[in-house]
């Protein structure tokens, strides 16, 4: 059996990726309470905001208020999505600890999501990256559709490697390999991750898996087998992408924590507190959490 990492970093993306697609407006107060519950549960990195056009993603229009209202826990990195210079300035003003430039390995998705080609996006990101460095902020790069695209179908491993190189050259500290529509399967995930590792240090590569086809936990395990030890997850399995029709939430944080506990892999996160946070936001949204482990534990 392969050696698995002894500890992993989980990045909680529920407050951003999880909530961005909700049709009904969620107040800043609810988002703030959620972020605070998550930091109290022990996450060291929480994606709390997106400084994107409110015409494109109305739910994220409260980002400035959310960042101003949360209780900052020492040592926690609060991240914000910043597609361009305008987004960066807002993130800087809101005192984000990390800014996220988000591109795609698929041309078609890049156009739908951020209204420009991959090459144009890199030019915009270069400006954000330089400003992040000048202000000593952490810089993360995210690559959508690394395992398949809702518009163009297959995405080649080399297309992913190419965007990884470009984000690396902009100075990213961490790069997310994202399965936006959850179509990746375990061997494919290992192939892509192993190719990416040729371009970027393993210590900075993360897996961002949506669970649309029920493959996310298997893909996390497959990633662990090849040494990946940063994963994104969403409390209560919240989420979906406004530009990926039918895409469901990220893998549920509770399910990932249950897996890690069983494998004896340290996360530093209190599962019971995450289950409670999942109940809190799901009650507010008027539905059950989309987490098998979360629901099972809540029923005990
Ligand atoms: P655009 O329309 O091409 O931009 O949008 P523009 O520069 O022509 O500006 C048009 C208008 O937008 C102007 O306002 C700007 O001020 C405004 P107007 O003069 O018409 O009133 N604007 C902004 N407003 C606020 N914040 C900004 C900003 N920039 C311009 N930063 C843009 C380009 C990228 C802004 C737009 O396409 C956009 O916001 N898209 C949203 C993309 C998004 O948030 N997608 C979901 C997140 S990505 C994701 O979920 C995937 C991920 O989870 C990984 C995975 O799972 O794959 C990360
Ligand atoms: Mg996502």
mmCIF file of N, CA, C and O in Angstrom, residues 151-214:
data_model
loop_
_atom_site.group_PDB
_atom_site.id
_atom_site.type_symbol
_atom_site.label_atom_id
_atom_site.label_comp_id
_atom_site.label_asym_id
_atom_site.label_seq_id
_atom_site.Cartn_x
_atom_site.Cartn_y
_atom_site.Cartn_z
ATOM 1 N N UNK A 151 -18.775 22.845 -21.689
ATOM 2 C CA UNK A 151 -19.013 23.397 -23.031
ATOM 3 C C UNK A 151 -18.203 22.679 -24.101
ATOM 4 O O UNK A 151 -18.677 22.437 -25.197
ATOM 5 N N UNK A 152 -16.937 22.372 -23.800
ATOM 6 C CA UNK A 152 -16.117 21.759 -24.851
ATOM 7 C C UNK A 152 -15.861 20.268 -24.634
ATOM 8 O O UNK A 152 -15.260 19.611 -25.488
ATOM 9 N N UNK A 153 -16.290 19.711 -23.513
ATOM 10 C CA UNK A 153 -16.087 18.282 -23.278
ATOM 11 C C UNK A 153 -14.699 17.997 -22.729
ATOM 12 O O UNK A 153 -14.308 18.538 -21.693
ATOM 13 N N UNK A 154 -13.945 17.152 -23.454
ATOM 14 C CA UNK A 154 -12.630 16.748 -22.955
ATOM 15 C C UNK A 154 -11.670 17.931 -22.837
ATOM 16 O O UNK A 154 -11.709 18.859 -23.642
ATOM 17 N N UNK A 155 -10.802 17.837 -21.843
ATOM 18 C CA UNK A 155 -9.740 18.833 -21.658
ATOM 19 C C UNK A 155 -8.442 18.044 -21.541
ATOM 20 O O UNK A 155 -8.359 17.095 -20.752
ATOM 21 N N UNK A 156 -7.438 18.400 -22.324
ATOM 22 C CA UNK A 156 -6.217 17.590 -22.321
ATOM 23 C C UNK A 156 -5.358 17.879 -21.091
ATOM 24 O O UNK A 156 -5.421 18.971 -20.519
ATOM 25 N N UNK A 157 -4.581 16.882 -20.725
ATOM 26 C CA UNK A 157 -3.664 17.042 -19.597
ATOM 27 C C UNK A 157 -2.677 18.174 -19.904
ATOM 28 O O UNK A 157 -2.322 18.964 -19.025
ATOM 29 N N UNK A 158 -2.269 18.288 -21.166
ATOM 30 C CA UNK A 158 -1.299 19.341 -21.522
ATOM 31 C C UNK A 158 -1.911 20.737 -21.400
ATOM 32 O O UNK A 158 -1.204 21.701 -21.098
ATOM 33 N N UNK A 159 -3.220 20.842 -21.635
ATOM 34 C CA UNK A 159 -3.875 22.157 -21.470
ATOM 35 C C UNK A 159 -3.822 22.573 -19.996
ATOM 36 O O UNK A 159 -3.617 23.743 -19.673
ATOM 37 N N UNK A 160 -3.978 21.607 -19.108
ATOM 38 C CA UNK A 160 -3.893 21.898 -17.669
ATOM 39 C C UNK A 160 -2.456 22.294 -17.324
ATOM 40 O O UNK A 160 -2.215 23.319 -16.667
ATOM 41 N N UNK A 161 -1.500 21.498 -17.798
ATOM 42 C CA UNK A 161 -0.084 21.771 -17.497
ATOM 43 C C UNK A 161 0.310 23.161 -17.994
ATOM 44 O O UNK A 161 1.069 23.883 -17.333
ATOM 45 N N UNK A 162 -0.230 23.551 -19.147
ATOM 46 C CA UNK A 162 0.096 24.854 -19.718
ATOM 47 C C UNK A 162 -0.372 25.999 -18.801
ATOM 48 O O UNK A 162 0.375 26.946 -18.545
ATOM 49 N N UNK A 163 -1.584 25.889 -18.271
ATOM 50 C CA UNK A 163 -2.080 26.958 -17.387
ATOM 51 C C UNK A 163 -1.322 26.925 -16.053
ATOM 52 O O UNK A 163 -1.037 27.973 -15.475
ATOM 53 N N UNK A 164 -0.961 25.742 -15.603
ATOM 54 C CA UNK A 164 -0.153 25.651 -14.376
ATOM 55 C C UNK A 164 1.162 26.418 -14.572
ATOM 56 O O UNK A 164 1.567 27.212 -13.712
ATOM 57 N N UNK A 165 1.804 26.211 -15.710
ATOM 58 C CA UNK A 165 3.069 26.922 -15.974
ATOM 59 C C UNK A 165 2.862 28.431 -15.936
ATOM 60 O O UNK A 165 3.656 29.173 -15.359
ATOM 61 N N UNK A 166 1.775 28.875 -16.557
ATOM 62 C CA UNK A 166 1.542 30.328 -16.618
ATOM 63 C C UNK A 166 1.257 30.906 -15.233
ATOM 64 O O UNK A 166 1.739 31.989 -14.894
ATOM 65 N N UNK A 167 0.488 30.175 -14.426
ATOM 66 C CA UNK A 167 0.194 30.669 -13.073
ATOM 67 C C UNK A 167 1.445 30.605 -12.192
ATOM 68 O O UNK A 167 1.694 31.485 -11.369
ATOM 69 N N UNK A 168 2.228 29.557 -12.385
ATOM 70 C CA UNK A 168 3.513 29.462 -11.660
ATOM 71 C C UNK A 168 4.379 30.675 -11.992
ATOM 72 O O UNK A 168 4.955 31.303 -11.105
ATOM 73 N N UNK A 169 4.449 31.012 -13.287
ATOM 74 C CA UNK A 169 5.311 32.118 -13.699
ATOM 75 C C UNK A 169 4.821 33.471 -13.165
ATOM 76 O O UNK A 169 5.593 34.419 -13.090
ATOM 77 N N UNK A 170 3.549 33.527 -12.800
ATOM 78 C CA UNK A 170 3.021 34.768 -12.188
ATOM 79 C C UNK A 170 3.334 34.818 -10.691
ATOM 80 O O UNK A 170 3.063 35.811 -10.035
ATOM 81 N N UNK A 171 3.869 33.726 -10.150
ATOM 82 C CA UNK A 171 4.275 33.734 -8.746
ATOM 83 C C UNK A 171 3.258 33.175 -7.769
ATOM 84 O O UNK A 171 3.299 33.508 -6.572
ATOM 85 N N UNK A 172 2.363 32.321 -8.249
ATOM 86 C CA UNK A 172 1.367 31.749 -7.325
ATOM 87 C C UNK A 172 2.036 30.920 -6.229
ATOM 88 O O UNK A 172 2.985 30.175 -6.493
ATOM 89 N N UNK A 173 1.531 31.064 -5.015
ATOM 90 C CA UNK A 173 2.021 30.255 -3.892
ATOM 91 C C UNK A 173 1.363 28.885 -3.899
ATOM 92 O O UNK A 173 1.922 27.909 -3.388
ATOM 93 N N UNK A 174 0.143 28.844 -4.413
ATOM 94 C CA UNK A 174 -0.621 27.596 -4.410
ATOM 95 C C UNK A 174 -1.436 27.553 -5.701
ATOM 96 O O UNK A 174 -1.852 28.614 -6.196
ATOM 97 N N UNK A 175 -1.633 26.370 -6.237
ATOM 98 C CA UNK A 175 -2.452 26.242 -7.456
ATOM 99 C C UNK A 175 -3.487 25.144 -7.242
ATOM 100 O O UNK A 175 -3.162 24.024 -6.835
ATOM 101 N N UNK A 176 -4.752 25.498 -7.526
ATOM 102 C CA UNK A 176 -5.857 24.543 -7.366
ATOM 103 C C UNK A 176 -6.150 23.872 -8.693
ATOM 104 O O UNK A 176 -6.345 24.553 -9.706
ATOM 105 N N UNK A 177 -6.231 22.577 -8.663
ATOM 106 C CA UNK A 177 -6.626 21.818 -9.845
ATOM 107 C C UNK A 177 -8.092 21.452 -9.619
ATOM 108 O O UNK A 177 -8.411 20.626 -8.752
ATOM 109 N N UNK A 178 -8.964 22.102 -10.389
ATOM 110 C CA UNK A 178 -10.393 22.033 -10.058
ATOM 111 C C UNK A 178 -11.197 21.187 -11.034
ATOM 112 O O UNK A 178 -11.087 21.333 -12.246
ATOM 113 N N UNK A 179 -12.031 20.345 -10.437
ATOM 114 C CA UNK A 179 -13.006 19.582 -11.226
ATOM 115 C C UNK A 179 -14.356 20.280 -11.071
ATOM 116 O O UNK A 179 -15.183 19.907 -10.243
ATOM 117 N N UNK A 180 -14.540 21.280 -11.889
ATOM 118 C CA UNK A 180 -15.692 22.168 -11.813
ATOM 119 C C UNK A 180 -17.020 21.421 -11.918
ATOM 120 O O UNK A 180 -17.992 21.761 -11.244
ATOM 121 N N UNK A 181 -17.057 20.407 -12.779
ATOM 122 C CA UNK A 181 -18.323 19.701 -13.011
ATOM 123 C C UNK A 181 -18.285 18.257 -12.514
ATOM 124 O O UNK A 181 -19.181 17.471 -12.809
ATOM 125 N N UNK A 182 -17.247 17.937 -11.762
ATOM 126 C CA UNK A 182 -17.226 16.651 -11.063
ATOM 127 C C UNK A 182 -17.171 15.410 -11.939
ATOM 128 O O UNK A 182 -17.624 14.341 -11.517
ATOM 129 N N UNK A 183 -16.582 15.530 -13.128
ATOM 130 C CA UNK A 183 -16.574 14.386 -14.052
ATOM 131 C C UNK A 183 -15.299 13.547 -13.979
ATOM 132 O O UNK A 183 -15.213 12.481 -14.593
ATOM 133 N N UNK A 184 -14.307 14.027 -13.229
ATOM 134 C CA UNK A 184 -13.047 13.294 -13.155
ATOM 135 C C UNK A 184 -13.210 11.975 -12.416
ATOM 136 O O UNK A 184 -14.067 11.837 -11.538
ATOM 137 N N UNK A 185 -12.391 11.006 -12.777
ATOM 138 C CA UNK A 185 -12.383 9.736 -12.044
ATOM 139 C C UNK A 185 -10.951 9.445 -11.588
ATOM 140 O O UNK A 185 -9.996 10.087 -12.044
ATOM 141 N N UNK A 186 -10.836 8.465 -10.681
ATOM 142 C CA UNK A 186 -9.615 8.319 -9.878
ATOM 143 C C UNK A 186 -8.309 8.222 -10.682
ATOM 144 O O UNK A 186 -7.337 8.917 -10.389
ATOM 145 N N UNK A 187 -8.258 7.364 -11.685
ATOM 146 C CA UNK A 187 -6.989 7.219 -12.430
ATOM 147 C C UNK A 187 -6.654 8.485 -13.208
ATOM 148 O O UNK A 187 -5.503 8.904 -13.293
ATOM 149 N N UNK A 188 -7.697 9.088 -13.784
ATOM 150 C CA UNK A 188 -7.500 10.338 -14.527
ATOM 151 C C UNK A 188 -6.948 11.417 -13.592
ATOM 152 O O UNK A 188 -6.037 12.169 -13.952
ATOM 153 N N UNK A 189 -7.494 11.459 -12.385
ATOM 154 C CA UNK A 189 -7.040 12.451 -11.407
ATOM 155 C C UNK A 189 -5.558 12.232 -11.102
ATOM 156 O O UNK A 189 -4.769 13.176 -11.055
ATOM 157 N N UNK A 190 -5.171 10.972 -10.933
ATOM 158 C CA UNK A 190 -3.752 10.708 -10.645
ATOM 159 C C UNK A 190 -2.869 11.127 -11.822
ATOM 160 O O UNK A 190 -1.792 11.703 -11.635
ATOM 161 N N UNK A 191 -3.330 10.869 -13.036
ATOM 162 C CA UNK A 191 -2.542 11.238 -14.223
ATOM 163 C C UNK A 191 -2.344 12.748 -14.292
ATOM 164 O O UNK A 191 -1.228 13.244 -14.499
ATOM 165 N N UNK A 192 -3.449 13.486 -14.074
ATOM 166 C CA UNK A 192 -3.354 14.950 -14.152
ATOM 167 C C UNK A 192 -2.463 15.476 -13.026
ATOM 168 O O UNK A 192 -1.571 16.306 -13.252
ATOM 169 N N UNK A 193 -2.676 14.984 -11.805
ATOM 170 C CA UNK A 193 -1.892 15.478 -10.665
ATOM 171 C C UNK A 193 -0.401 15.173 -10.874
ATOM 172 O O UNK A 193 0.461 16.011 -10.585
ATOM 173 N N UNK A 194 -0.102 13.995 -11.390
ATOM 174 C CA UNK A 194 1.314 13.661 -11.579
ATOM 175 C C UNK A 194 1.954 14.527 -12.656
ATOM 176 O O UNK A 194 3.119 14.903 -12.558
ATOM 177 N N UNK A 195 1.188 14.886 -13.674
ATOM 178 C CA UNK A 195 1.723 15.781 -14.715
ATOM 179 C C UNK A 195 1.941 17.190 -14.149
ATOM 180 O O UNK A 195 2.959 17.827 -14.404
ATOM 181 N N UNK A 196 0.972 17.644 -13.345
ATOM 182 C CA UNK A 196 1.060 18.978 -12.752
ATOM 183 C C UNK A 196 2.290 19.095 -11.839
ATOM 184 O O UNK A 196 2.968 20.122 -11.797
ATOM 185 N N UNK A 197 2.570 18.001 -11.139
ATOM 186 C CA UNK A 197 3.730 17.994 -10.221
ATOM 187 C C UNK A 197 5.059 18.207 -10.941
ATOM 188 O O UNK A 197 6.044 18.564 -10.316
ATOM 189 N N UNK A 198 5.072 17.944 -12.251
ATOM 190 C CA UNK A 198 6.302 18.204 -13.009
ATOM 191 C C UNK A 198 6.512 19.706 -13.209
ATOM 192 O O UNK A 198 7.600 20.150 -13.569
ATOM 193 N N UNK A 199 5.439 20.487 -12.996
ATOM 194 C CA UNK A 199 5.510 21.925 -13.255
ATOM 195 C C UNK A 199 5.478 22.781 -12.001
ATOM 196 O O UNK A 199 5.819 23.957 -12.044
ATOM 197 N N UNK A 200 5.012 22.200 -10.896
ATOM 198 C CA UNK A 200 4.795 23.010 -9.695
ATOM 199 C C UNK A 200 5.066 22.145 -8.472
ATOM 200 O O UNK A 200 4.744 20.955 -8.476
ATOM 201 N N UNK A 201 5.638 22.736 -7.394
ATOM 202 C CA UNK A 201 5.948 21.918 -6.219
ATOM 203 C C UNK A 201 4.703 21.247 -5.631
ATOM 204 O O UNK A 201 3.663 21.898 -5.466
ATOM 205 N N UNK A 202 4.859 20.007 -5.319
ATOM 206 C CA UNK A 202 3.764 19.212 -4.738
ATOM 207 C C UNK A 202 3.144 19.902 -3.524
ATOM 208 O O UNK A 202 1.934 19.857 -3.313
ATOM 209 N N UNK A 203 3.996 20.566 -2.736
ATOM 210 C CA UNK A 203 3.513 21.198 -1.493
ATOM 211 C C UNK A 203 2.500 22.319 -1.746
ATOM 212 O O UNK A 203 1.833 22.757 -0.822
ATOM 213 N N UNK A 204 2.412 22.788 -2.997
ATOM 214 C CA UNK A 204 1.501 23.898 -3.281
ATOM 215 C C UNK A 204 0.356 23.520 -4.216
ATOM 216 O O UNK A 204 -0.343 24.396 -4.720
ATOM 217 N N UNK A 205 0.156 22.232 -4.434
ATOM 218 C CA UNK A 205 -0.924 21.819 -5.352
ATOM 219 C C UNK A 205 -2.125 21.362 -4.528
ATOM 220 O O UNK A 205 -1.986 20.558 -3.604
ATOM 221 N N UNK A 206 -3.296 21.870 -4.905
ATOM 222 C CA UNK A 206 -4.483 21.424 -4.170
ATOM 223 C C UNK A 206 -5.510 20.816 -5.116
ATOM 224 O O UNK A 206 -5.549 21.130 -6.303
ATOM 225 N N UNK A 207 -6.349 19.959 -4.542
ATOM 226 C CA UNK A 207 -7.441 19.338 -5.293
ATOM 227 C C UNK A 207 -8.764 19.987 -4.905
ATOM 228 O O UNK A 207 -9.089 20.074 -3.716
ATOM 229 N N UNK A 208 -9.496 20.450 -5.913
ATOM 230 C CA UNK A 208 -10.787 21.128 -5.686
ATOM 231 C C UNK A 208 -11.837 20.335 -6.460
ATOM 232 O O UNK A 208 -11.961 20.474 -7.673
ATOM 233 N N UNK A 209 -12.537 19.467 -5.738
ATOM 234 C CA UNK A 209 -13.439 18.529 -6.422
ATOM 235 C C UNK A 209 -14.900 18.828 -6.121
ATOM 236 O O UNK A 209 -15.319 18.811 -4.958
ATOM 237 N N UNK A 210 -15.642 19.039 -7.192
ATOM 238 C CA UNK A 210 -17.108 19.087 -7.047
ATOM 239 C C UNK A 210 -17.603 17.648 -7.128
ATOM 240 O O UNK A 210 -16.968 16.785 -7.748
ATOM 241 N N UNK A 211 -18.763 17.412 -6.482
ATOM 242 C CA UNK A 211 -19.183 16.020 -6.311
ATOM 243 C C UNK A 211 -20.355 15.635 -7.219
ATOM 244 O O UNK A 211 -21.106 14.704 -6.910
ATOM 245 N N UNK A 212 -20.472 16.290 -8.328
ATOM 246 C CA UNK A 212 -21.639 16.119 -9.206
ATOM 247 C C UNK A 212 -21.908 14.659 -9.574
ATOM 248 O O UNK A 212 -23.045 14.215 -9.615
ATOM 249 N N UNK A 213 -20.851 13.917 -9.858
ATOM 250 C CA UNK A 213 -21.012 12.506 -10.252
ATOM 251 C C UNK A 213 -20.634 11.541 -9.117
ATOM 252 O O UNK A 213 -20.376 10.364 -9.365
ATOM 253 N N UNK A 214 -20.551 12.058 -7.896
ATOM 254 C CA UNK A 214 -20.285 11.193 -6.746
ATOM 255 C C UNK A 214 -18.860 10.655 -6.683
ATOM 256 O O UNK A 214 -18.594 9.673 -5.990
#
